[in-house]
Amino acid sequence: MRVDYAQKTRQVATKLVMAISESLGLEANYIHKALDLENGVQSLQSNCYPPCPQPDLAMGLPYHADRGHITLLTDNDFSGLQVLHNHKWVSVTSISNAFLVILADQMQIVTNGKYKGAMHRGRVNKESKRLSIASLHGPAFDTVVARSPELVERDGQARPLYSSIKFRDYFELQHRSRMDLTQELLEMIDNIHTFAKKLVKALYVFERAI
Ligand SMILES: O=C(O)CCC(=O)C(=O)O
Ligand SMILES: [Fe+2]
């Protein structure tokens, strides 16, 4: 059943990628070949968002862009996905028996920014438990992802918008920067804690002095 789901979502993703290629006036299998999707990596992520009494104070899944090139998302009919659009978070309404399609970073690179990787996050709600399943598709790990020279040339751009990077390096870089960010936040919390303790002590000394 799981293998079947993986195969079927891969077929849908392949068709969408072909349509995207064609929409740019490229050969249908241009992106498929450029990202070596025959050997592309694929993963399945399930997310569980329990009901939360104060949804405005909590975040289910922090904002991010997916690492691959395309994600097919489905959920148990409770909305919760938000997408960053024109600097504002926009809620996306779930549709029964349908996929929400999220384009990701590698699509942005290969199309030289014609298609954008969407920044998104998962919100919690008060009433219901939300479940979502993301079927994430990416290039083969050894692919050097580069903007399409055809698009750069056609647009008469003097320079490409993105430099080329091996997908494995990108994957590791993104993972590491998330870890670094977590570490930085932990250190910041630590510093605030120490500062608060010093402040309380200083106030105590001050109170006794007056
Ligand atoms: O649950 C959602 O709506 C978002 C899930 C997601 O972004 C992910 O799994 O990468
Ligand atoms: Fe995501």
CSV table of C-alpha atoms in Angstrom, one decimal, residues 12-209:
chain,number,residue,atom,x,y,z
A,12,VAL,CA,1.5,12.6,-10.6
A,13,ALA,CA,4.6,14.6,-9.8
A,14,THR,CA,6.3,13.5,-13.1
A,15,LYS,CA,3.2,14.7,-15.1
A,16,LEU,CA,3.2,18.0,-13.3
A,17,VAL,CA,6.9,18.5,-13.9
A,18,MET,CA,6.3,17.8,-17.6
A,19,ALA,CA,3.5,20.3,-17.8
A,20,ILE,CA,5.7,22.9,-16.1
A,21,SER,CA,8.5,22.3,-18.7
A,22,GLU,CA,6.0,22.7,-21.5
A,23,SER,CA,4.5,25.9,-20.0
A,24,LEU,CA,8.0,27.4,-20.3
A,25,GLY,CA,8.3,26.4,-23.9
A,26,LEU,CA,10.8,23.7,-23.1
A,27,GLU,CA,10.7,20.1,-24.2
A,28,ALA,CA,8.2,18.1,-21.9
A,29,ASN,CA,11.0,16.0,-20.4
A,30,TYR,CA,13.5,18.9,-20.1
A,31,ILE,CA,13.3,19.3,-16.3
A,32,HIS,CA,13.0,15.6,-15.9
A,33,LYS,CA,16.3,15.1,-17.6
A,34,ALA,CA,18.0,18.1,-16.1
A,35,LEU,CA,17.2,17.0,-12.5
A,36,ASP,CA,17.8,13.3,-13.4
A,37,LEU,CA,14.4,12.4,-12.0
A,38,GLU,CA,14.7,8.8,-13.1
A,39,ASN,CA,17.0,8.5,-10.1
A,40,GLY,CA,15.3,11.3,-8.1
A,41,VAL,CA,14.9,11.0,-4.3
A,42,GLN,CA,11.5,10.8,-2.7
A,43,SER,CA,10.3,10.8,0.9
A,44,LEU,CA,7.0,10.7,2.7
A,45,GLN,CA,6.5,12.9,5.8
A,46,SER,CA,3.4,12.6,8.0
A,47,ASN,CA,2.6,15.5,10.3
A,48,CYS,CA,0.2,15.4,13.2
A,49,TYR,CA,-1.1,18.6,14.7
A,50,PRO,CA,-3.1,18.0,17.9
A,51,PRO,CA,-5.8,20.5,18.8
A,52,CYS,CA,-4.4,23.5,20.7
A,53,PRO,CA,-6.3,25.7,23.2
A,54,GLN,CA,-4.4,28.8,22.1
A,55,PRO,CA,-3.6,28.4,18.4
A,56,ASP,CA,-2.4,32.0,18.0
A,57,LEU,CA,0.4,31.3,20.5
A,58,ALA,CA,1.6,28.1,18.9
A,59,MET,CA,3.1,27.0,15.6
A,60,GLY,CA,2.6,23.5,14.2
A,61,LEU,CA,5.4,23.4,11.7
A,62,PRO,CA,7.6,26.5,11.3
A,63,TYR,CA,8.0,28.2,8.0
A,64,HIS,CA,10.3,26.6,5.4
A,65,ALA,CA,10.6,25.9,1.7
A,66,ASP,CA,10.8,22.2,0.8
A,67,ARG,CA,14.3,21.0,-0.3
A,68,GLY,CA,13.3,19.1,-3.5
A,69,HIS,CA,11.5,20.4,-6.5
A,70,ILE,CA,7.8,19.5,-5.9
A,71,THR,CA,5.7,18.4,-3.0
A,72,LEU,CA,2.2,16.8,-3.1
A,73,LEU,CA,0.3,17.4,0.1
A,74,THR,CA,-2.9,15.9,1.4
A,75,ASP,CA,-4.7,16.2,4.7
A,76,ASN,CA,-7.7,14.9,6.7
A,77,ASP,CA,-9.8,17.8,5.4
A,78,PHE,CA,-8.9,20.3,8.1
A,79,SER,CA,-7.1,23.3,6.8
A,80,GLY,CA,-3.9,24.4,8.3
A,81,LEU,CA,-1.4,25.1,5.5
A,82,GLN,CA,-0.3,28.8,5.1
A,83,VAL,CA,1.7,30.1,2.2
A,84,LEU,CA,3.7,33.4,2.2
A,85,HIS,CA,2.4,35.6,-0.5
A,86,ASN,CA,3.3,39.3,-1.0
A,87,HIS,CA,4.8,39.3,2.5
A,88,LYS,CA,1.6,38.0,4.1
A,89,TRP,CA,0.6,34.5,5.3
A,90,VAL,CA,-2.3,33.3,3.3
A,91,SER,CA,-4.4,30.3,4.6
A,92,VAL,CA,-5.0,27.6,2.1
A,93,THR,CA,-8.4,25.8,2.3
A,94,SER,CA,-8.1,22.0,2.1
A,95,ILE,CA,-9.9,20.3,-0.7
A,96,SER,CA,-11.2,16.7,-0.2
A,97,ASN,CA,-9.5,14.0,-2.3
A,98,ALA,CA,-7.1,16.5,-3.9
A,99,PHE,CA,-3.4,17.3,-3.6
A,100,LEU,CA,-2.1,20.7,-2.6
A,101,VAL,CA,0.9,21.2,-4.9
A,102,ILE,CA,3.9,23.1,-3.4
A,103,LEU,CA,6.8,23.9,-5.6
A,104,ALA,CA,10.2,23.8,-3.9
A,105,ASP,CA,13.7,25.3,-4.1
A,106,GLN,CA,15.1,23.1,-6.9
A,107,MET,CA,12.3,24.1,-9.2
A,108,GLN,CA,13.1,27.8,-8.6
A,109,ILE,CA,16.7,27.2,-9.5
A,110,VAL,CA,16.2,25.1,-12.6
A,111,THR,CA,13.5,27.5,-14.0
A,112,ASN,CA,15.7,30.5,-13.2
A,113,GLY,CA,13.1,31.9,-10.9
A,114,LYS,CA,10.1,31.5,-13.3
A,115,TYR,CA,8.5,29.2,-10.8
A,116,LYS,CA,9.0,30.0,-7.2
A,117,GLY,CA,9.6,27.7,-4.3
A,118,ALA,CA,6.8,28.5,-1.9
A,119,MET,CA,7.6,29.4,1.7
A,120,HIS,CA,5.0,27.7,3.9
A,121,ARG,CA,4.1,26.6,7.4
A,122,GLY,CA,1.5,24.5,9.2
A,123,ARG,CA,-0.8,26.0,11.8
A,124,VAL,CA,-2.7,24.3,14.6
A,125,ASN,CA,-6.4,24.9,15.4
A,126,LYS,CA,-8.5,24.8,18.5
A,127,GLU,CA,-11.1,22.1,17.6
A,128,SER,CA,-9.6,19.3,15.6
A,129,LYS,CA,-6.6,17.1,15.2
A,130,ARG,CA,-5.1,17.7,11.8
A,131,LEU,CA,-3.1,15.1,9.9
A,132,SER,CA,-1.2,15.8,6.7
A,133,ILE,CA,1.0,13.7,4.5
A,134,ALA,CA,3.6,15.3,2.3
A,135,SER,CA,5.0,13.4,-0.6
A,136,LEU,CA,8.3,15.2,-1.3
A,137,HIS,CA,10.2,14.8,-4.6
A,138,GLY,CA,13.7,15.9,-5.3
A,139,PRO,CA,16.4,15.5,-7.9
A,140,ALA,CA,19.0,12.7,-7.8
A,141,PHE,CA,21.5,13.5,-5.0
A,142,ASP,CA,24.4,13.7,-7.5
A,143,THR,CA,22.7,16.1,-9.8
A,144,VAL,CA,24.2,19.5,-10.1
A,145,VAL,CA,21.1,21.7,-10.3
A,146,ALA,CA,21.6,24.6,-12.6
A,147,ARG,CA,19.3,27.1,-14.2
A,148,SER,CA,18.2,26.2,-17.7
A,149,PRO,CA,20.6,27.9,-20.1
A,150,GLU,CA,17.7,28.1,-22.6
A,151,LEU,CA,15.7,30.2,-20.3
A,152,VAL,CA,18.5,32.5,-19.3
A,153,GLU,CA,19.4,33.0,-23.0
A,154,ARG,CA,15.8,33.5,-24.1
A,155,ASP,CA,15.2,36.2,-21.4
A,156,GLY,CA,18.3,38.0,-22.6
A,157,GLN,CA,19.6,38.0,-19.0
A,158,ALA,CA,23.1,39.0,-18.5
A,159,ARG,CA,23.6,36.7,-15.6
A,160,PRO,CA,21.7,33.7,-14.2
A,161,LEU,CA,19.8,34.3,-10.9
A,162,TYR,CA,21.2,31.3,-9.1
A,163,SER,CA,24.5,29.6,-9.0
A,164,SER,CA,24.6,25.8,-9.6
A,165,ILE,CA,24.8,23.5,-6.7
A,166,LYS,CA,24.9,19.7,-6.2
A,167,PHE,CA,21.6,18.6,-4.7
A,168,ARG,CA,23.4,16.6,-2.0
A,169,ASP,CA,25.4,19.7,-0.9
A,170,TYR,CA,22.2,21.8,-0.9
A,171,PHE,CA,20.4,19.2,1.2
A,172,GLU,CA,23.2,19.1,3.8
A,173,LEU,CA,23.6,22.8,3.8
A,174,GLN,CA,20.0,23.4,4.5
A,175,HIS,CA,19.9,20.8,7.2
A,176,ARG,CA,23.0,22.3,8.9
A,177,SER,CA,21.7,25.8,8.8
A,178,ARG,CA,18.5,24.7,10.5
A,179,MET,CA,20.6,23.0,13.2
A,180,ASP,CA,22.7,26.2,13.6
A,181,LEU,CA,19.6,28.3,13.9
A,182,THR,CA,18.2,26.0,16.6
A,183,GLN,CA,21.6,26.2,18.4
A,184,GLU,CA,21.6,30.0,18.1
A,185,LEU,CA,18.0,30.2,19.5
A,186,LEU,CA,19.0,28.0,22.4
A,187,GLU,CA,22.0,30.2,23.2
A,188,MET,CA,19.8,33.3,22.9
A,189,ILE,CA,17.3,31.8,25.4
A,190,ASP,CA,20.2,31.0,27.7
A,191,ASN,CA,21.5,34.5,27.6
A,192,ILE,CA,18.0,36.0,28.3
A,193,HIS,CA,17.7,33.7,31.2
A,194,THR,CA,21.1,34.8,32.6
A,195,PHE,CA,20.3,38.4,32.0
A,196,ALA,CA,16.9,38.0,33.8
A,197,LYS,CA,18.6,36.4,36.8
A,198,LYS,CA,21.2,39.3,37.0
A,199,LEU,CA,18.3,41.8,36.7
A,200,VAL,CA,16.4,40.2,39.6
A,201,LYS,CA,19.6,40.2,41.7
A,202,ALA,CA,20.3,43.9,40.9
A,203,LEU,CA,16.8,44.9,41.8
A,204,TYR,CA,17.1,43.1,45.1
A,205,VAL,CA,20.3,44.9,45.9
A,206,PHE,CA,18.8,48.2,44.8
A,207,GLU,CA,15.7,47.6,47.0
A,208,ARG,CA,17.8,46.9,50.0
A,209,ALA,CA,19.9,50.0,49.4
